[in-house]
Amino acid sequence: MEELTALLHSSRRIVAFTGAGISTESGIPDFRSPGGVWTRYDPRDFTFDRYVASADVRERAWRMRREFSDAGYRPNAAHRALARLEEAGRLRGVVTQNIDGLHQLAGSSRVVEIHGTAREVMCIGAAPRAGMPAGCGFTAAHEWAIARVDDGDPDPSCPDCGGLVKSSTVSFGQVLAPDVLEDASLLAESADLMVAVGSSLVVRPAADLPLAAVQNGSRLVIVNDEPTPLDDAADLVLRGRAGEVLGPAVEELLGP
Ligand code: APR
């Protein structure tokens, strides 16, 4: 903890890179831990092309999203610690793989959501191909789609063009938005300290971002409760729970 606080203290351009593990203390399961989402659902069911091809897959996806939206998840101490670092002018932004919007709810203002967000839905067009959304531009709050499902429409379609509607997340087999990935890369490459929190760091191209920071001279801290493939590249690895590590470290640095 002393080493972490010293690194935070001596850094002026901190960038955080977060994964599902930063939200488990808010009650949201991660993907690859025991009991995680991919231990209960088959990720192959959630590829972009299967979603486009199958009304049954879309109906199951809306049912799963409805469960997610009912829960009213709240940010935890780790999200709040990163928001405090940004407010204090020490942290430039967060690059997150998460789609839960909890960084913004905690007060973070610069958040790059490289896997999109579940808090919004979008038109992806009638028959998009090769993982590329081809919608008419319609977007709405997630609640709009859930209201349609509750009114008995299991597979809401675009009110403007009749195309398919999907949450604004990046599914397996879907291309990441080039402008978002560029924004994330620029942020990562500007860091003098990259803090990777709660990610197994196995999904590309996301997991390349902490390495890009290190290649640009940044120091790297990994806060994760199990080993990751980047541990050897890190200046400091803290094996522990995100909220219990970041909360006290930021309080040590910025006061209670
Ligand atoms: N504190 C610290 N680490 C935690 C905590 C916690 N409270 N809870 C879980 N972890 C760790 C787990 O040990 C695991 O290594 O967080 C990591 C979460 O890894 P994943 O479940 O693989 O989640 P993530 O890295 O975000 O997955 C990346 O994969 O399925 C895709 O698009 C999805 O964005 C996701 C991407």
XYZ file of C-alpha atoms and ligand atoms in Angstrom:
292
model
C 0.000 0.000 0.000
C 2.886 2.414 0.779
C 4.353 1.706 -2.663
C 0.982 2.385 -4.310
C 0.505 5.648 -2.438
C 4.055 6.721 -3.356
C 3.413 5.949 -7.047
C 0.091 7.846 -6.967
C 1.819 10.736 -5.180
C 4.662 11.016 -7.726
C 2.440 10.725 -10.834
C 0.716 13.604 -12.587
C -0.931 11.857 -15.533
C -2.603 8.791 -14.074
C -4.848 6.750 -16.340
C -7.021 3.920 -15.018
C -7.853 0.829 -17.058
C -10.739 -1.093 -15.542
C -12.531 -4.393 -16.015
C -15.488 -6.196 -14.511
C -13.589 -6.831 -11.278
C -13.973 -3.179 -10.256
C -17.763 -3.635 -10.240
C -18.108 -6.960 -8.390
C -18.131 -5.113 -5.033
C -21.197 -3.295 -6.416
C -22.883 -6.676 -6.872
C -22.297 -7.129 -10.615
C -20.710 -10.517 -11.407
C -17.579 -10.478 -13.537
C -17.100 -12.805 -16.505
C -14.350 -15.334 -15.761
C -14.262 -15.758 -11.999
C -16.191 -18.728 -10.508
C -19.881 -17.807 -10.890
C -19.017 -15.188 -13.510
C -21.261 -14.479 -16.495
C -19.362 -16.778 -18.886
C -19.575 -19.621 -16.369
C -23.405 -19.340 -16.586
C -24.027 -18.261 -20.157
C -22.321 -19.448 -23.336
C -20.389 -16.470 -24.817
C -20.915 -17.973 -28.274
C -24.604 -17.116 -27.871
C -23.674 -13.456 -27.600
C -21.770 -12.868 -30.826
C -22.914 -9.997 -33.022
C -23.723 -12.251 -35.988
C -25.846 -14.651 -33.890
C -27.728 -11.700 -32.451
C -28.468 -10.460 -35.981
C -29.447 -13.907 -37.276
C -31.681 -15.150 -34.469
C -34.819 -13.603 -32.946
C -34.497 -16.213 -30.180
C -30.995 -14.959 -29.267
C -32.283 -11.356 -29.266
C -35.227 -12.281 -26.993
C -32.878 -14.039 -24.548
C -30.527 -11.060 -24.619
C -33.372 -8.640 -23.748
C -34.461 -10.906 -20.881
C -30.900 -10.940 -19.521
C -30.583 -7.142 -19.920
C -33.911 -6.655 -18.128
C -32.569 -8.587 -15.137
C -29.477 -6.329 -15.186
C -31.522 -3.115 -15.371
C -33.764 -4.027 -12.417
C -30.921 -4.350 -9.958
C -30.110 -0.634 -9.454
C -26.359 -1.174 -9.056
C -24.382 1.600 -7.366
C -20.679 2.616 -7.585
C -18.353 1.273 -4.878
C -15.259 2.682 -3.099
C -13.012 1.857 -6.073
C -15.115 3.842 -8.563
C -15.295 6.723 -6.086
C -11.524 6.664 -5.501
C -10.848 7.079 -9.235
C -13.403 9.906 -9.457
C -11.646 11.661 -6.529
C -8.257 11.318 -8.241
C -9.709 12.928 -11.383
C -11.347 15.723 -9.401
C -7.967 16.392 -7.717
C -6.380 16.766 -11.165
C -4.196 13.668 -10.739
C -6.072 11.281 -13.046
C -6.634 12.131 -16.716
C -9.344 9.580 -17.351
C -10.587 6.035 -17.171
C -10.524 3.526 -20.013
C -13.080 0.897 -19.092
C -14.149 -2.414 -20.590
C -17.268 -2.239 -18.444
C -20.716 -1.390 -19.799
C -22.367 -0.637 -16.440
C -21.868 3.147 -16.370
C -20.741 3.045 -12.700
C -17.662 5.236 -13.277
C -19.894 8.069 -14.516
C -22.347 7.500 -11.652
C -19.390 7.819 -9.232
C -18.504 11.219 -10.732
C -15.782 10.373 -13.276
C -16.123 12.715 -16.256
C -13.524 11.388 -18.726
C -14.545 7.755 -19.271
C -13.746 5.922 -22.511
C -16.091 2.922 -22.799
C -14.224 0.725 -25.269
C -16.874 -2.019 -25.061
C -19.742 0.473 -25.237
C -22.519 0.908 -22.717
C -25.575 -1.077 -21.660
C -27.300 2.152 -20.632
C -28.234 2.954 -24.232
C -29.664 1.054 -27.211
C -29.113 1.685 -30.910
C -30.408 0.732 -34.327
C -27.952 -1.648 -36.026
C -29.903 -1.851 -39.319
C -31.947 -4.658 -40.856
C -29.092 -6.975 -41.825
C -25.698 -5.708 -40.682
C -22.795 -7.888 -41.747
C -19.356 -8.867 -40.476
C -19.792 -7.375 -37.054
C -20.399 -3.861 -38.347
C -23.545 -2.069 -37.054
C -25.273 -0.377 -40.032
C -28.085 1.479 -38.302
C -30.031 4.596 -39.269
C -28.697 6.533 -36.268
C -31.595 5.883 -33.880
C -30.502 5.636 -30.251
C -32.524 5.616 -27.008
C -32.051 5.046 -23.304
C -31.983 1.384 -22.288
C -35.280 1.964 -20.472
C -37.030 2.657 -23.802
C -36.329 -0.905 -24.971
C -37.196 -2.476 -21.612
C -40.557 -0.649 -21.681
C -41.204 -2.168 -25.138
C -40.326 -5.637 -23.838
C -42.633 -5.113 -20.834
C -45.405 -4.088 -23.254
C -45.094 -7.512 -24.853
C -42.624 -6.880 -27.679
C -39.847 -9.453 -27.074
C -37.627 -8.097 -29.865
C -38.015 -4.295 -30.194
C -37.251 -2.892 -33.659
C -36.143 0.573 -34.711
C -39.142 2.990 -34.701
C -37.516 5.011 -37.508
C -36.428 2.375 -40.012
C -37.664 -0.990 -38.714
C -34.104 -2.253 -38.281
C -32.813 -4.418 -35.439
C -32.146 -2.802 -32.075
C -29.259 -3.814 -29.793
C -27.771 -2.427 -26.609
C -24.908 -0.066 -27.433
C -22.349 -2.613 -26.214
C -19.588 -4.234 -28.256
C -20.334 -7.950 -28.585
C -17.887 -10.692 -29.450
C -17.377 -10.565 -33.214
C -18.299 -6.876 -33.357
C -15.746 -4.264 -34.343
C -14.803 -1.689 -31.732
C -15.652 1.901 -32.678
C -12.421 3.210 -34.276
C -12.794 6.712 -32.798
C -13.340 5.276 -29.303
C -10.317 2.979 -29.614
C -8.232 5.935 -30.842
C -9.391 8.014 -27.847
C -8.471 5.141 -25.498
C -5.044 4.699 -27.103
C -4.226 8.415 -26.885
C -5.246 8.449 -23.232
C -3.211 5.324 -22.416
C -0.154 6.639 -24.248
C -0.325 9.932 -22.336
C -0.057 8.215 -18.937
C 2.886 8.404 -16.568
C 1.103 5.877 -14.380
C -1.388 3.277 -15.670
C -3.477 1.613 -12.947
C -5.157 -1.564 -14.249
C -7.983 -2.596 -11.907
C -10.152 -5.710 -11.911
C -9.353 -7.088 -15.341
C -8.061 -10.525 -16.310
C -6.271 -8.669 -19.158
C -6.953 -11.501 -21.629
C -9.290 -9.793 -24.150
C -7.681 -7.988 -27.097
C -7.396 -5.254 -28.247
C -8.401 -3.862 -24.828
C -5.595 -5.591 -22.939
C -3.034 -4.079 -25.336
C -3.720 -0.631 -23.865
C -1.850 -1.029 -20.564
C 1.098 -2.396 -22.582
C 0.941 0.633 -24.914
C 1.213 2.863 -21.848
C 4.282 0.948 -20.594
C 5.877 1.091 -24.044
C 5.397 4.882 -23.888
C 7.309 5.069 -20.600
C 4.420 4.784 -18.158
C 4.710 2.858 -14.915
C 2.109 0.148 -14.430
C 0.222 -0.900 -11.303
C -2.104 -3.917 -11.427
C -4.807 -4.290 -8.768
C -6.469 -7.659 -9.230
C -7.441 -10.541 -6.996
C -5.791 -13.134 -9.250
C -2.656 -13.189 -11.449
C -2.812 -11.651 -14.947
C -0.633 -12.082 -18.060
C 0.758 -8.558 -17.573
C 1.935 -9.010 -13.968
C 5.574 -9.340 -15.101
C 5.329 -6.010 -16.957
C 4.010 -4.209 -13.850
C 6.046 -2.051 -11.464
C 3.659 -3.093 -8.693
C 1.034 -5.854 -8.397
C -1.507 -5.670 -5.558
C -3.355 -8.921 -5.048
C -6.569 -7.757 -3.445
C -10.054 -6.338 -3.811
C -10.303 -3.087 -5.756
C -12.383 -1.124 -3.230
C -10.252 -2.241 -0.281
C -7.027 -1.210 -2.068
C -7.948 1.972 -3.946
C -10.209 3.495 -1.301
C -7.568 3.674 1.471
C -4.738 4.538 -0.954
C -6.594 7.589 -2.295
C -7.651 8.609 1.223
C -3.965 8.387 2.239
C -3.079 10.658 -0.689
C -5.965 13.136 -0.655
C -7.299 12.844 2.872
C -10.618 11.317 3.997
N -11.193 -6.749 -6.783
C -10.131 -7.040 -7.577
N -10.178 -7.928 -8.601
C -11.361 -8.548 -8.819
C -12.513 -8.307 -8.025
C -12.390 -7.367 -6.966
N -13.417 -7.071 -6.162
N -13.525 -9.094 -8.502
C -13.019 -9.788 -9.548
N -11.728 -9.470 -9.732
C -10.826 -9.923 -10.801
C -10.986 -11.374 -11.205
O -10.093 -12.197 -10.485
C -10.616 -11.332 -12.689
O -9.222 -11.527 -12.881
O -11.199 -9.177 -11.931
C -10.937 -9.905 -13.116
C -12.180 -9.845 -14.002
O -11.828 -10.484 -15.208
P -12.978 -10.826 -16.281
O -14.125 -11.474 -15.570
O -12.297 -11.545 -17.404
O -13.498 -9.398 -16.768
P -12.780 -8.423 -17.804
O -11.291 -8.487 -17.677
O -13.428 -7.104 -17.642
O -13.235 -9.057 -19.219
C -12.873 -8.323 -20.371
O -14.267 -9.767 -21.690
O -16.268 -10.889 -21.927
C -15.550 -9.775 -22.318
O -16.487 -7.749 -23.024
C -16.287 -8.545 -21.885
O -15.354 -6.457 -21.113
C -15.309 -7.867 -20.932
C -13.972 -8.430 -21.377
